[in-house]
mmCIF file with all atom_site columns, C-alpha atoms in Angstrom:
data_model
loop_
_atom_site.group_PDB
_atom_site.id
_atom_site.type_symbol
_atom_site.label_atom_id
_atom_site.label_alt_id
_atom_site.label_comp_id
_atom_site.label_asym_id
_atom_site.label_entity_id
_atom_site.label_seq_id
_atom_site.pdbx_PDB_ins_code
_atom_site.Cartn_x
_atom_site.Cartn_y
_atom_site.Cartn_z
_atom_site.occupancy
_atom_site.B_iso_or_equiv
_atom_site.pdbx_formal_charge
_atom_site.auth_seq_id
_atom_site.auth_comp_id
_atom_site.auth_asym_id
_atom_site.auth_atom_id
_atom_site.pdbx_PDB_model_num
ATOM 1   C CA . UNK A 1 1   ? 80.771  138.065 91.026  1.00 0.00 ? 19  UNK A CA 1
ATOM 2   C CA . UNK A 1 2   ? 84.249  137.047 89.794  1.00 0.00 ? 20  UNK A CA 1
ATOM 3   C CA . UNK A 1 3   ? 86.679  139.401 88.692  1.00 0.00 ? 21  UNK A CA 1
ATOM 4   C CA . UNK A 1 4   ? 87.029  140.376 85.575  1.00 0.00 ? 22  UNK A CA 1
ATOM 5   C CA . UNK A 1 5   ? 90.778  141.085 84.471  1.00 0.00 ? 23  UNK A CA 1
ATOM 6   C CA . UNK A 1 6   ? 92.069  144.062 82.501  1.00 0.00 ? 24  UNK A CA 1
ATOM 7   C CA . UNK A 1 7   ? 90.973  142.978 78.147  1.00 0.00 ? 25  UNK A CA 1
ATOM 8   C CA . UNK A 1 8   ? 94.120  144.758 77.592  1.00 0.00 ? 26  UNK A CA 1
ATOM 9   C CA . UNK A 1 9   ? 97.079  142.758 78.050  1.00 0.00 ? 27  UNK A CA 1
ATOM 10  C CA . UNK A 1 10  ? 100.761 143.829 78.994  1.00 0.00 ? 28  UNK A CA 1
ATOM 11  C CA . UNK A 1 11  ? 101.344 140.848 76.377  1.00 0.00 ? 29  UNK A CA 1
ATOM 12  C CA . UNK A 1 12  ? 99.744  138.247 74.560  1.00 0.00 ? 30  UNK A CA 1
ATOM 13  C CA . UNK A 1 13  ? 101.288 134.485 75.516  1.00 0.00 ? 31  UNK A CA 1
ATOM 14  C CA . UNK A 1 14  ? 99.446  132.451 72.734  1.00 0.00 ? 32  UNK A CA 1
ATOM 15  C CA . UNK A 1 15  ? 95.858  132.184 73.642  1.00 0.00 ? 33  UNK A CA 1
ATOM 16  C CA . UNK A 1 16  ? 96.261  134.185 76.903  1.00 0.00 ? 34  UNK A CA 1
ATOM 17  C CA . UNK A 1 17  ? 96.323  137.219 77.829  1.00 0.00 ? 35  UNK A CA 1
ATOM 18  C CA . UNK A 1 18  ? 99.579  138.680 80.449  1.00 0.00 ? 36  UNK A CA 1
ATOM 19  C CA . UNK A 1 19  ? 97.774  140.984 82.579  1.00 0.00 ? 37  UNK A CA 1
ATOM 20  C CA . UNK A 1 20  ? 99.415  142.916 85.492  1.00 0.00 ? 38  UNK A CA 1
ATOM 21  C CA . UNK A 1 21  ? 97.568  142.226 88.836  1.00 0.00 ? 39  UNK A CA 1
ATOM 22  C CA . UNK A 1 22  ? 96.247  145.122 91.160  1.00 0.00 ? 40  UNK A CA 1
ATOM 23  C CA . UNK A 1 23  ? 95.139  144.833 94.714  1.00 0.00 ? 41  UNK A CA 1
ATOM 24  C CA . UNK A 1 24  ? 91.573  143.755 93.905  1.00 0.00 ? 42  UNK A CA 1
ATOM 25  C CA . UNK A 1 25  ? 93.251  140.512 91.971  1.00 0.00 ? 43  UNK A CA 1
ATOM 26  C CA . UNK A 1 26  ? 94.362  139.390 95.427  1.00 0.00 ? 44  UNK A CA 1
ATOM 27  C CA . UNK A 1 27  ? 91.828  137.143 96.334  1.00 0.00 ? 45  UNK A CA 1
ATOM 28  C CA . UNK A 1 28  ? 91.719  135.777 92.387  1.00 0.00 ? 46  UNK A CA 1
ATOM 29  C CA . UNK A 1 29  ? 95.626  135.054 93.374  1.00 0.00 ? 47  UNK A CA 1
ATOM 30  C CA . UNK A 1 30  ? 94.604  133.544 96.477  1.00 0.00 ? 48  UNK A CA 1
ATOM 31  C CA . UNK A 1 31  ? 92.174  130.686 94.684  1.00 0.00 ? 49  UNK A CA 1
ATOM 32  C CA . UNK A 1 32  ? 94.643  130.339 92.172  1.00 0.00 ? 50  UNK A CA 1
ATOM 33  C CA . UNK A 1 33  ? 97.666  129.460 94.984  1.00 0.00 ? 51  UNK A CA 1
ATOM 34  C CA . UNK A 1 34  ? 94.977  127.533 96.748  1.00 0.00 ? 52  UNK A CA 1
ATOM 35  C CA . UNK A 1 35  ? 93.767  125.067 93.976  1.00 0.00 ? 53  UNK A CA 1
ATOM 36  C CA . UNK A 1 36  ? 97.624  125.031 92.820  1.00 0.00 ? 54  UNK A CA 1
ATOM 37  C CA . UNK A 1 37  ? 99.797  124.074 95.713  1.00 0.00 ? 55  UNK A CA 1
ATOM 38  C CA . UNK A 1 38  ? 102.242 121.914 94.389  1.00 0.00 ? 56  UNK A CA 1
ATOM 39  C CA . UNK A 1 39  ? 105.041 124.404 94.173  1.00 0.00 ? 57  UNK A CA 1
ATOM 40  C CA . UNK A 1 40  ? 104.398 125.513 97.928  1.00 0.00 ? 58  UNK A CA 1
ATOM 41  C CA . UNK A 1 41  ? 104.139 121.884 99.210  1.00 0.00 ? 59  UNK A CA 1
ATOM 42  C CA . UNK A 1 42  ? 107.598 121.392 97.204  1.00 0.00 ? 60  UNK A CA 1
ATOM 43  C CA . UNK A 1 43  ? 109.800 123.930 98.723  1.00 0.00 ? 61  UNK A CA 1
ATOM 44  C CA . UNK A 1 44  ? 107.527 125.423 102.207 1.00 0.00 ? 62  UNK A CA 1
ATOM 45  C CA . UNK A 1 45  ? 106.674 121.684 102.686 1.00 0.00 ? 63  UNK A CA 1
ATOM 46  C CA . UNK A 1 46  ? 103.409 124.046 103.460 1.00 0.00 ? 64  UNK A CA 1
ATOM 47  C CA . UNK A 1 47  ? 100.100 124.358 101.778 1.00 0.00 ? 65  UNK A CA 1
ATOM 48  C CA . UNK A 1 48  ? 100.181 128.751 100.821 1.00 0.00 ? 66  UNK A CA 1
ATOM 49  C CA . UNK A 1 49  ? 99.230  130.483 103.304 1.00 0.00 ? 67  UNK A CA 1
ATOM 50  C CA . UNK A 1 50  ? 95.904  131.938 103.580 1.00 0.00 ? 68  UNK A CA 1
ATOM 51  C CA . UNK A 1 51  ? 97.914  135.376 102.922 1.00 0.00 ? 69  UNK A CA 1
ATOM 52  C CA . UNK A 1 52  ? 99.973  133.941 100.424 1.00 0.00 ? 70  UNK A CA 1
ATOM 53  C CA . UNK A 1 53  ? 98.646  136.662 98.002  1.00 0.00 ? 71  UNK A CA 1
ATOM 54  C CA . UNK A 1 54  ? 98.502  139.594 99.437  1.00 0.00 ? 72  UNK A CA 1
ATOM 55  C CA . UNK A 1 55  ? 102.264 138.755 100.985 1.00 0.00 ? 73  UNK A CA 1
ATOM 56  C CA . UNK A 1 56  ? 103.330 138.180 97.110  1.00 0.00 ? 74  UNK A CA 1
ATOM 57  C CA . UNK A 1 57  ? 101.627 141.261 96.219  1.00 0.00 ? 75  UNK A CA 1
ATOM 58  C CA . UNK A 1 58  ? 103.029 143.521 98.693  1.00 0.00 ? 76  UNK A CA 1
ATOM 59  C CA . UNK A 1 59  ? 106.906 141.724 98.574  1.00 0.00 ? 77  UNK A CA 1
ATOM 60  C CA . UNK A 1 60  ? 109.512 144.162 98.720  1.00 0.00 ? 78  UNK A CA 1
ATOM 61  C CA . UNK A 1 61  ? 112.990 143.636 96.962  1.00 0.00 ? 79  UNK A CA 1
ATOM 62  C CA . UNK A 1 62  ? 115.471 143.627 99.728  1.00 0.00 ? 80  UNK A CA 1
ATOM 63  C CA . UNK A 1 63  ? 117.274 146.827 100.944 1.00 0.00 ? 81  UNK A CA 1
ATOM 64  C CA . UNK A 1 64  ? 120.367 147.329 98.617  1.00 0.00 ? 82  UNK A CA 1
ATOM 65  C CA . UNK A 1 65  ? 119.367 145.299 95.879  1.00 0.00 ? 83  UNK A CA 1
ATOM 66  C CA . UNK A 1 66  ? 118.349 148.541 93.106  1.00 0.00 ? 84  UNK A CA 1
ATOM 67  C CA . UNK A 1 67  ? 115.960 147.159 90.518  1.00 0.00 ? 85  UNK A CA 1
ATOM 68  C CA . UNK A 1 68  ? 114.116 149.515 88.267  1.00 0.00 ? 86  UNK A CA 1
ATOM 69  C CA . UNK A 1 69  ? 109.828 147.924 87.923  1.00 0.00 ? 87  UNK A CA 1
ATOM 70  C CA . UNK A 1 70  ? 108.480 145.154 89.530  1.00 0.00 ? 88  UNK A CA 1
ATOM 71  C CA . UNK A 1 71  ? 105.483 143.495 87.715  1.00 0.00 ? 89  UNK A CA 1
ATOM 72  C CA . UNK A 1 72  ? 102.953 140.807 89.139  1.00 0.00 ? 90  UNK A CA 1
ATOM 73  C CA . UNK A 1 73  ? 101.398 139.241 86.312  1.00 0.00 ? 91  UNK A CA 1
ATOM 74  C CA . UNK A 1 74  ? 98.498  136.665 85.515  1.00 0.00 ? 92  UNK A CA 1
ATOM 75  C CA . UNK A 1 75  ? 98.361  134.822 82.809  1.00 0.00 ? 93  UNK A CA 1
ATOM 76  C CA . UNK A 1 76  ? 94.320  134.472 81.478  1.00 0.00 ? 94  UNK A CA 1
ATOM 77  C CA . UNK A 1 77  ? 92.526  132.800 79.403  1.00 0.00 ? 95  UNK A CA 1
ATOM 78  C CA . UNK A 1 78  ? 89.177  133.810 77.053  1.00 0.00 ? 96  UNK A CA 1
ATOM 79  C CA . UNK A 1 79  ? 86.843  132.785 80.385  1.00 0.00 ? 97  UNK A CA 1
ATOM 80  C CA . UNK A 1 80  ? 89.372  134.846 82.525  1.00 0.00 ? 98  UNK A CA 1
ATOM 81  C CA . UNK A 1 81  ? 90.329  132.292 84.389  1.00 0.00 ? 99  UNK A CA 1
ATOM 82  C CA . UNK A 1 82  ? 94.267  132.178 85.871  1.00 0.00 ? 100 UNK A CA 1
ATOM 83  C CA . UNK A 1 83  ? 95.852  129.475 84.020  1.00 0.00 ? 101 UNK A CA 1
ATOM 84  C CA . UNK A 1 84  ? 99.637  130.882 85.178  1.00 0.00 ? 102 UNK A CA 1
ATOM 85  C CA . UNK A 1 85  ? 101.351 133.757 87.373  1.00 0.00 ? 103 UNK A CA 1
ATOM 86  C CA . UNK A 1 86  ? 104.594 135.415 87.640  1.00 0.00 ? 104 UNK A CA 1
ATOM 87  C CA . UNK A 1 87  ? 106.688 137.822 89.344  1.00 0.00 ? 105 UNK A CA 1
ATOM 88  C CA . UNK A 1 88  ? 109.482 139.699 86.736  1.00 0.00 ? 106 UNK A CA 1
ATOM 89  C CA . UNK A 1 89  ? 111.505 142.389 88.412  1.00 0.00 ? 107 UNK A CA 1
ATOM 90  C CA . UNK A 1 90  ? 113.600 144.457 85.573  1.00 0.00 ? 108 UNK A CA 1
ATOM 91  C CA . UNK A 1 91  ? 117.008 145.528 86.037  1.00 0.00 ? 109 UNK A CA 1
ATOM 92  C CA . UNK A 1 92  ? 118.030 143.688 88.966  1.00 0.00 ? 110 UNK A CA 1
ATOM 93  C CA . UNK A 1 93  ? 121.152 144.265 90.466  1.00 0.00 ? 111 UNK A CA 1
ATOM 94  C CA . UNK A 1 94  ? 122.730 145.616 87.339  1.00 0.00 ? 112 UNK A CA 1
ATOM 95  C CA . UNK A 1 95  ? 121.402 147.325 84.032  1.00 0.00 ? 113 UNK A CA 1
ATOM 96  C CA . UNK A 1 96  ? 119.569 144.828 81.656  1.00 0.00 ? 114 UNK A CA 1
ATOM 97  C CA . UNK A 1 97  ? 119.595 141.888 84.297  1.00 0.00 ? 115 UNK A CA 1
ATOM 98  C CA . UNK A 1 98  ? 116.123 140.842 84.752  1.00 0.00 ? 116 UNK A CA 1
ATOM 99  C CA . UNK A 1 99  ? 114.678 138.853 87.032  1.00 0.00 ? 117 UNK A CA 1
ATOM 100 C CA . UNK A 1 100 ? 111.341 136.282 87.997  1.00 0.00 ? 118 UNK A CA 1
ATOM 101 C CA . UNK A 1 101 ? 110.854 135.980 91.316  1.00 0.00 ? 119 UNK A CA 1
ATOM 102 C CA . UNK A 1 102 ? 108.083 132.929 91.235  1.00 0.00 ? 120 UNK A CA 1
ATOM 103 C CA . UNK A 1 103 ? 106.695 131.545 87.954  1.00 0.00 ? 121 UNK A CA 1
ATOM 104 C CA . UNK A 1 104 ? 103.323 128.898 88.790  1.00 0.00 ? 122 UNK A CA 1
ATOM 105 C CA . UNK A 1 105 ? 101.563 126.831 85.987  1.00 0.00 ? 123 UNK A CA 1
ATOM 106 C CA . UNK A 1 106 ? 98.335  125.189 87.026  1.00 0.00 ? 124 UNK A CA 1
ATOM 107 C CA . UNK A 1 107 ? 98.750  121.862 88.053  1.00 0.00 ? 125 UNK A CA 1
ATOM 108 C CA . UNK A 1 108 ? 96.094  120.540 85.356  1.00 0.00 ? 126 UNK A CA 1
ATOM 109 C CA . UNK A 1 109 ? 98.702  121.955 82.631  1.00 0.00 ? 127 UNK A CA 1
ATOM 110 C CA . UNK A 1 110 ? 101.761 120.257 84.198  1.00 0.00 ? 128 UNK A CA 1
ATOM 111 C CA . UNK A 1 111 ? 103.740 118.288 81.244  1.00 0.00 ? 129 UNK A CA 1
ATOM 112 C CA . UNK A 1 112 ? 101.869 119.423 78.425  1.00 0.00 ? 130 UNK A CA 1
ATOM 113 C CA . UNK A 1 113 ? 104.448 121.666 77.427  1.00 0.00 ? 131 UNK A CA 1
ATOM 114 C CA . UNK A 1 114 ? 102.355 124.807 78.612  1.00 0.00 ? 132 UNK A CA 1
ATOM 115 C CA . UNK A 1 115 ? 104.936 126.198 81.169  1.00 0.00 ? 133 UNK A CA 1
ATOM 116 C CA . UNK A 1 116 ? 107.664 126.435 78.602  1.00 0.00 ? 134 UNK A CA 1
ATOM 117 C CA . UNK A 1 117 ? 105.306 127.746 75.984  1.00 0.00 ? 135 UNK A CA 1
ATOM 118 C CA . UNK A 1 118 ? 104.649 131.052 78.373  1.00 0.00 ? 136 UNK A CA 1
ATOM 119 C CA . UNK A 1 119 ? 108.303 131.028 79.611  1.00 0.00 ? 137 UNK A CA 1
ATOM 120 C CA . UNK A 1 120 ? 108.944 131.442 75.713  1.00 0.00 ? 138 UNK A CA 1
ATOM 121 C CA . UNK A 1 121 ? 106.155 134.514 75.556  1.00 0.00 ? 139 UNK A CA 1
ATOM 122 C CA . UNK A 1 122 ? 107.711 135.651 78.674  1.00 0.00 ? 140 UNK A CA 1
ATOM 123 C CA . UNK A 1 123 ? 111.662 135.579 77.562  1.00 0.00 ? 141 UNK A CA 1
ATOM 124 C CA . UNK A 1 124 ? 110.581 137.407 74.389  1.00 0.00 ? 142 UNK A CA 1
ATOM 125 C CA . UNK A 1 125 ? 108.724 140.111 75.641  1.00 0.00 ? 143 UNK A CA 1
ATOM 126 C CA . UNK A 1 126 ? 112.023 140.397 78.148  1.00 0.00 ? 144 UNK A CA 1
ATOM 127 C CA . UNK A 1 127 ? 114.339 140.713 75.451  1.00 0.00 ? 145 UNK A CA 1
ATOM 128 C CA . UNK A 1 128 ? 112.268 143.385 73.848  1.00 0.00 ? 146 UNK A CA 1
ATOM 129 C CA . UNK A 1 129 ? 112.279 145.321 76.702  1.00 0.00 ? 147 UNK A CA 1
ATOM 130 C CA . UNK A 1 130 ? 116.133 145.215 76.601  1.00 0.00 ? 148 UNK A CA 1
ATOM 131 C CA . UNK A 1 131 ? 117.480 142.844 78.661  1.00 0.00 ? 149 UNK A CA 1
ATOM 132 C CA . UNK A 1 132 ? 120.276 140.568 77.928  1.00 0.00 ? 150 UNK A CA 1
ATOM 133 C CA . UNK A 1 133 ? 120.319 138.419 81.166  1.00 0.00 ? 151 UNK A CA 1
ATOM 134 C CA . UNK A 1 134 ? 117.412 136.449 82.884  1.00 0.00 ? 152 UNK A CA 1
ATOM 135 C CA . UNK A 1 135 ? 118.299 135.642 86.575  1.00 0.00 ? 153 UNK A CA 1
ATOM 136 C CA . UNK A 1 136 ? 115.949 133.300 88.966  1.00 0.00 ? 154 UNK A CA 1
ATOM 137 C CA . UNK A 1 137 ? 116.276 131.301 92.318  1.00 0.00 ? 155 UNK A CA 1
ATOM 138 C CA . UNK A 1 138 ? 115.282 127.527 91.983  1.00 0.00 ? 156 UNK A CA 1
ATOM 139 C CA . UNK A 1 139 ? 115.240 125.216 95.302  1.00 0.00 ? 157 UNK A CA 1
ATOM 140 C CA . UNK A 1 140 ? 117.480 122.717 95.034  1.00 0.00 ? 158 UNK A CA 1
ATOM 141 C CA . UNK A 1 141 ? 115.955 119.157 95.408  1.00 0.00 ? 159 UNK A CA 1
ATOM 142 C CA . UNK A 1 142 ? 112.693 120.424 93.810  1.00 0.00 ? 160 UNK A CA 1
ATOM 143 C CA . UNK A 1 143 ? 113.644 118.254 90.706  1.00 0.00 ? 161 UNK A CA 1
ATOM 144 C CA . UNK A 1 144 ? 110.670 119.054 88.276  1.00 0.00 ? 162 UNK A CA 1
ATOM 145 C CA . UNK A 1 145 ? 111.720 122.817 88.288  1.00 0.00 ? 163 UNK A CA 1
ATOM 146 C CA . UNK A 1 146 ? 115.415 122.560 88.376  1.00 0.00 ? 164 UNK A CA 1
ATOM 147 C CA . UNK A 1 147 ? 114.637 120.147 85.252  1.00 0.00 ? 165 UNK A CA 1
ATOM 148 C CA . UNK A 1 148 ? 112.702 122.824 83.689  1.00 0.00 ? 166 UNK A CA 1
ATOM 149 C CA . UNK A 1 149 ? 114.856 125.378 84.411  1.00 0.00 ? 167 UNK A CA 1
ATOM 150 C CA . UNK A 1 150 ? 117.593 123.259 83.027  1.00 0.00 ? 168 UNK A CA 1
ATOM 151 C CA . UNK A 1 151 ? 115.862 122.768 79.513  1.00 0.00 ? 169 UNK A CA 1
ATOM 152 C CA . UNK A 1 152 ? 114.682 126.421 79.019  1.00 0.00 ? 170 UNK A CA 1
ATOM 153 C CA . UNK A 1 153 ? 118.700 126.946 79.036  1.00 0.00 ? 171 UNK A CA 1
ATOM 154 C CA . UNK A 1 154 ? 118.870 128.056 82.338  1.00 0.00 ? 172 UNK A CA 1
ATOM 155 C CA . UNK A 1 155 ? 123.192 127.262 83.847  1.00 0.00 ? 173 UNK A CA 1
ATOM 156 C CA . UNK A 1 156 ? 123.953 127.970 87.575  1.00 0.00 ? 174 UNK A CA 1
ATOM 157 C CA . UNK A 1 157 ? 126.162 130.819 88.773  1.00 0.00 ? 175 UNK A CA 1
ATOM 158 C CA . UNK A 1 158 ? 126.103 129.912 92.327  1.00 0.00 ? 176 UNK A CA 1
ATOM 159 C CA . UNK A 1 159 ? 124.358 128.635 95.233  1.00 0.00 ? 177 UNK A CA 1
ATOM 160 C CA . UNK A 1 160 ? 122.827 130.128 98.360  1.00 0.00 ? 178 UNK A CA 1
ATOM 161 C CA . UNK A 1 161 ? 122.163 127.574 101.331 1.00 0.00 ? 179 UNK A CA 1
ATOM 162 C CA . UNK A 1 162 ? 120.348 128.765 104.516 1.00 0.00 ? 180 UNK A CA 1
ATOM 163 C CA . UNK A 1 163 ? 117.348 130.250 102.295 1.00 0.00 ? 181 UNK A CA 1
ATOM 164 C CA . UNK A 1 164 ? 114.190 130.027 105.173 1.00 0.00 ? 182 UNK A CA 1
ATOM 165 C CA . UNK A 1 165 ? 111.252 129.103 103.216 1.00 0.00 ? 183 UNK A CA 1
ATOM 166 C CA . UNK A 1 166 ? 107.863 128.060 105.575 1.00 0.00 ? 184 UNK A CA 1
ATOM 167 C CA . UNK A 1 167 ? 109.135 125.404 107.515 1.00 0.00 ? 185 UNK A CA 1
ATOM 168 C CA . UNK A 1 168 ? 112.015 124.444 105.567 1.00 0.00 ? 186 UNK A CA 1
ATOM 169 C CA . UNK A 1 169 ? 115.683 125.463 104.920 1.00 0.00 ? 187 UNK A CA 1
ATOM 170 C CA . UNK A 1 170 ? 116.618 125.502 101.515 1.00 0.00 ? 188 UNK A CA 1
ATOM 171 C CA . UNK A 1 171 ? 119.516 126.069 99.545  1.00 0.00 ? 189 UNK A CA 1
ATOM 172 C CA . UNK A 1 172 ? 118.762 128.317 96.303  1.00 0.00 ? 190 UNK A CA 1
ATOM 173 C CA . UNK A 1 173 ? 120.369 127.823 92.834  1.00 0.00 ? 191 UNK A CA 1
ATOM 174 C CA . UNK A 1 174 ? 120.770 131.012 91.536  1.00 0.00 ? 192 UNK A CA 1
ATOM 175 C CA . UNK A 1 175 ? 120.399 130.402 87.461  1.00 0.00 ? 193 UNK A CA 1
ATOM 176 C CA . UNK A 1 176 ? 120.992 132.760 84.473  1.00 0.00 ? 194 UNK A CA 1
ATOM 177 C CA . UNK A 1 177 ? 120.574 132.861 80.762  1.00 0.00 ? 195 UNK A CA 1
ATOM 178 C CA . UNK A 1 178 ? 121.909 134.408 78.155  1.00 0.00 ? 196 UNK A CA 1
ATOM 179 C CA . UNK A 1 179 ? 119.734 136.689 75.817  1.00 0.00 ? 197 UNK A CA 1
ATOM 180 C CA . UNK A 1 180 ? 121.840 138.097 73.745  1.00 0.00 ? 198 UNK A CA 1
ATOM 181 C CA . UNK A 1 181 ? 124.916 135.597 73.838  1.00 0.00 ? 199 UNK A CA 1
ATOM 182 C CA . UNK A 1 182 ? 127.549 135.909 76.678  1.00 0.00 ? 200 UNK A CA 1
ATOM 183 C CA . UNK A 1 183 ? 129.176 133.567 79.296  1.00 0.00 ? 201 UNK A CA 1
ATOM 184 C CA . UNK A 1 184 ? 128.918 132.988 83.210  1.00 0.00 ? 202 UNK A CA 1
ATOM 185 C CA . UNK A 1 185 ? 132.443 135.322 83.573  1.00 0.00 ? 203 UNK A CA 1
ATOM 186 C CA . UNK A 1 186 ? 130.423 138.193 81.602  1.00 0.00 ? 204 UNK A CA 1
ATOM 187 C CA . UNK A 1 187 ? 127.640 137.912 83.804  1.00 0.00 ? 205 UNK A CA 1
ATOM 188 C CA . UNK A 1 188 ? 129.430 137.892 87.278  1.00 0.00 ? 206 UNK A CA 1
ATOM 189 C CA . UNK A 1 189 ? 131.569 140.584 85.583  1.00 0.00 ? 207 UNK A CA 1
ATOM 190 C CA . UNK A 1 190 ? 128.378 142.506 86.172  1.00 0.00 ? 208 UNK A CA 1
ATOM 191 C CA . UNK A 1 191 ? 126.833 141.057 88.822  1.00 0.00 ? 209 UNK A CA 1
ATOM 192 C CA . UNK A 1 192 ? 129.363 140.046 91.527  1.00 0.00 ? 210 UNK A CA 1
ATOM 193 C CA . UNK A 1 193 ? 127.089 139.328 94.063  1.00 0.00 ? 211 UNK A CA 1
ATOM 194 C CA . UNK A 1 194 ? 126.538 135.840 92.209  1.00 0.00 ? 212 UNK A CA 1
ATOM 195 C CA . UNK A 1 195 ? 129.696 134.541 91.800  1.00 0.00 ? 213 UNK A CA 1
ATOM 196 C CA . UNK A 1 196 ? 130.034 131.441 93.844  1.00 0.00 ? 214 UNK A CA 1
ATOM 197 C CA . UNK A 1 197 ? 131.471 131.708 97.548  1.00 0.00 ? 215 UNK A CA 1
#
């Protein structure tokens, strides 16, 4: 019998439901990287693993890097069914610097404007929490998200080559945004650790 996911939601994102994930959503997560590989295949060069899951839901934020909650969410519709997923670590580094650590739309809802539509549901319910800055890792070369990232307002404060990632190298573009106005010097003015080398 499939799982069913919490009715309550952390947040609604339109028609779905945010739900936080729990240890018995693992194998949900797993059939949802499975059926959805395109972001593995685009910086891994790798299908997920058959962990893939459980390794996302037991991910650690490095040593030295203070951070107050980290969150695993799922994004579900009215049949339960995973249509998204997300990792959102609050205060990051500094006070009010939040942070997702993987964001994955179903393939089947690739360029119909879905992805942004939750990023929106996602940056708002950020902001309410009291964030002003939203800081991710994109791959660079993995054009369709750095376009994405790009659009939802997303500017680069540095970049970080020599990122392992499966069987590949990469080199990471760390991006920001402003929430509540403010410029790249404000941000590195509070978090030096991205200001470019």
């Amino acid at each position: 019998m499939d799982r069913q996911f919490p009715q309550t939601p952390i947040f609604h994102a339109g028609p779905l439901r945010a739900v936080e994930l729990e240890v018995g959503d693992v194998p949900a997560l797993q059939t949802f990287f499975n059926v959805n590989p395109e972001y593995f295949l685009a910086v891994t060069g790798e299908s997920a693993r058959h962990d893939e899951a459980l390794q996302e839901f037991n991910d650690q934020i490095p040593a030295g890097m203070p951070y107050r909650k980290r969150w695993l969410m799922g994004f579900v519709d009215e049949a339960d069914t995973m249509v998204a997923m997300a990792s959102i670590v609050s205060d990051l580094l500094a006070e009010r610097v939040w942070h997702i650590g993987l964001f994955v739309v179903a393939t089947t809802f690739h360029g119909c404007g879905t992805a942004m539509a939750i990023l929106q549901h996602v940056e708002s319910w950020i902001r309410a929490n009291g964030a002003e800055w939203i800081r991710l890792g994109v791959v660079e070369g993995n054009l369709r998200a750095e376009r994405f990232w790009e659009k939802a307002g997303y500017i680069e404060a540095r970049k970080r080559p020599g990122v392992e990632m499966g069987s590949r190298v990469n080199t990471l573009r760390v991006m920001v945004k402003p929430l509540a106005g403010g410029s790249r010097e404000e941000y590195w003015a509070r978090v030096a650790r991205d200001r470019p080398e």
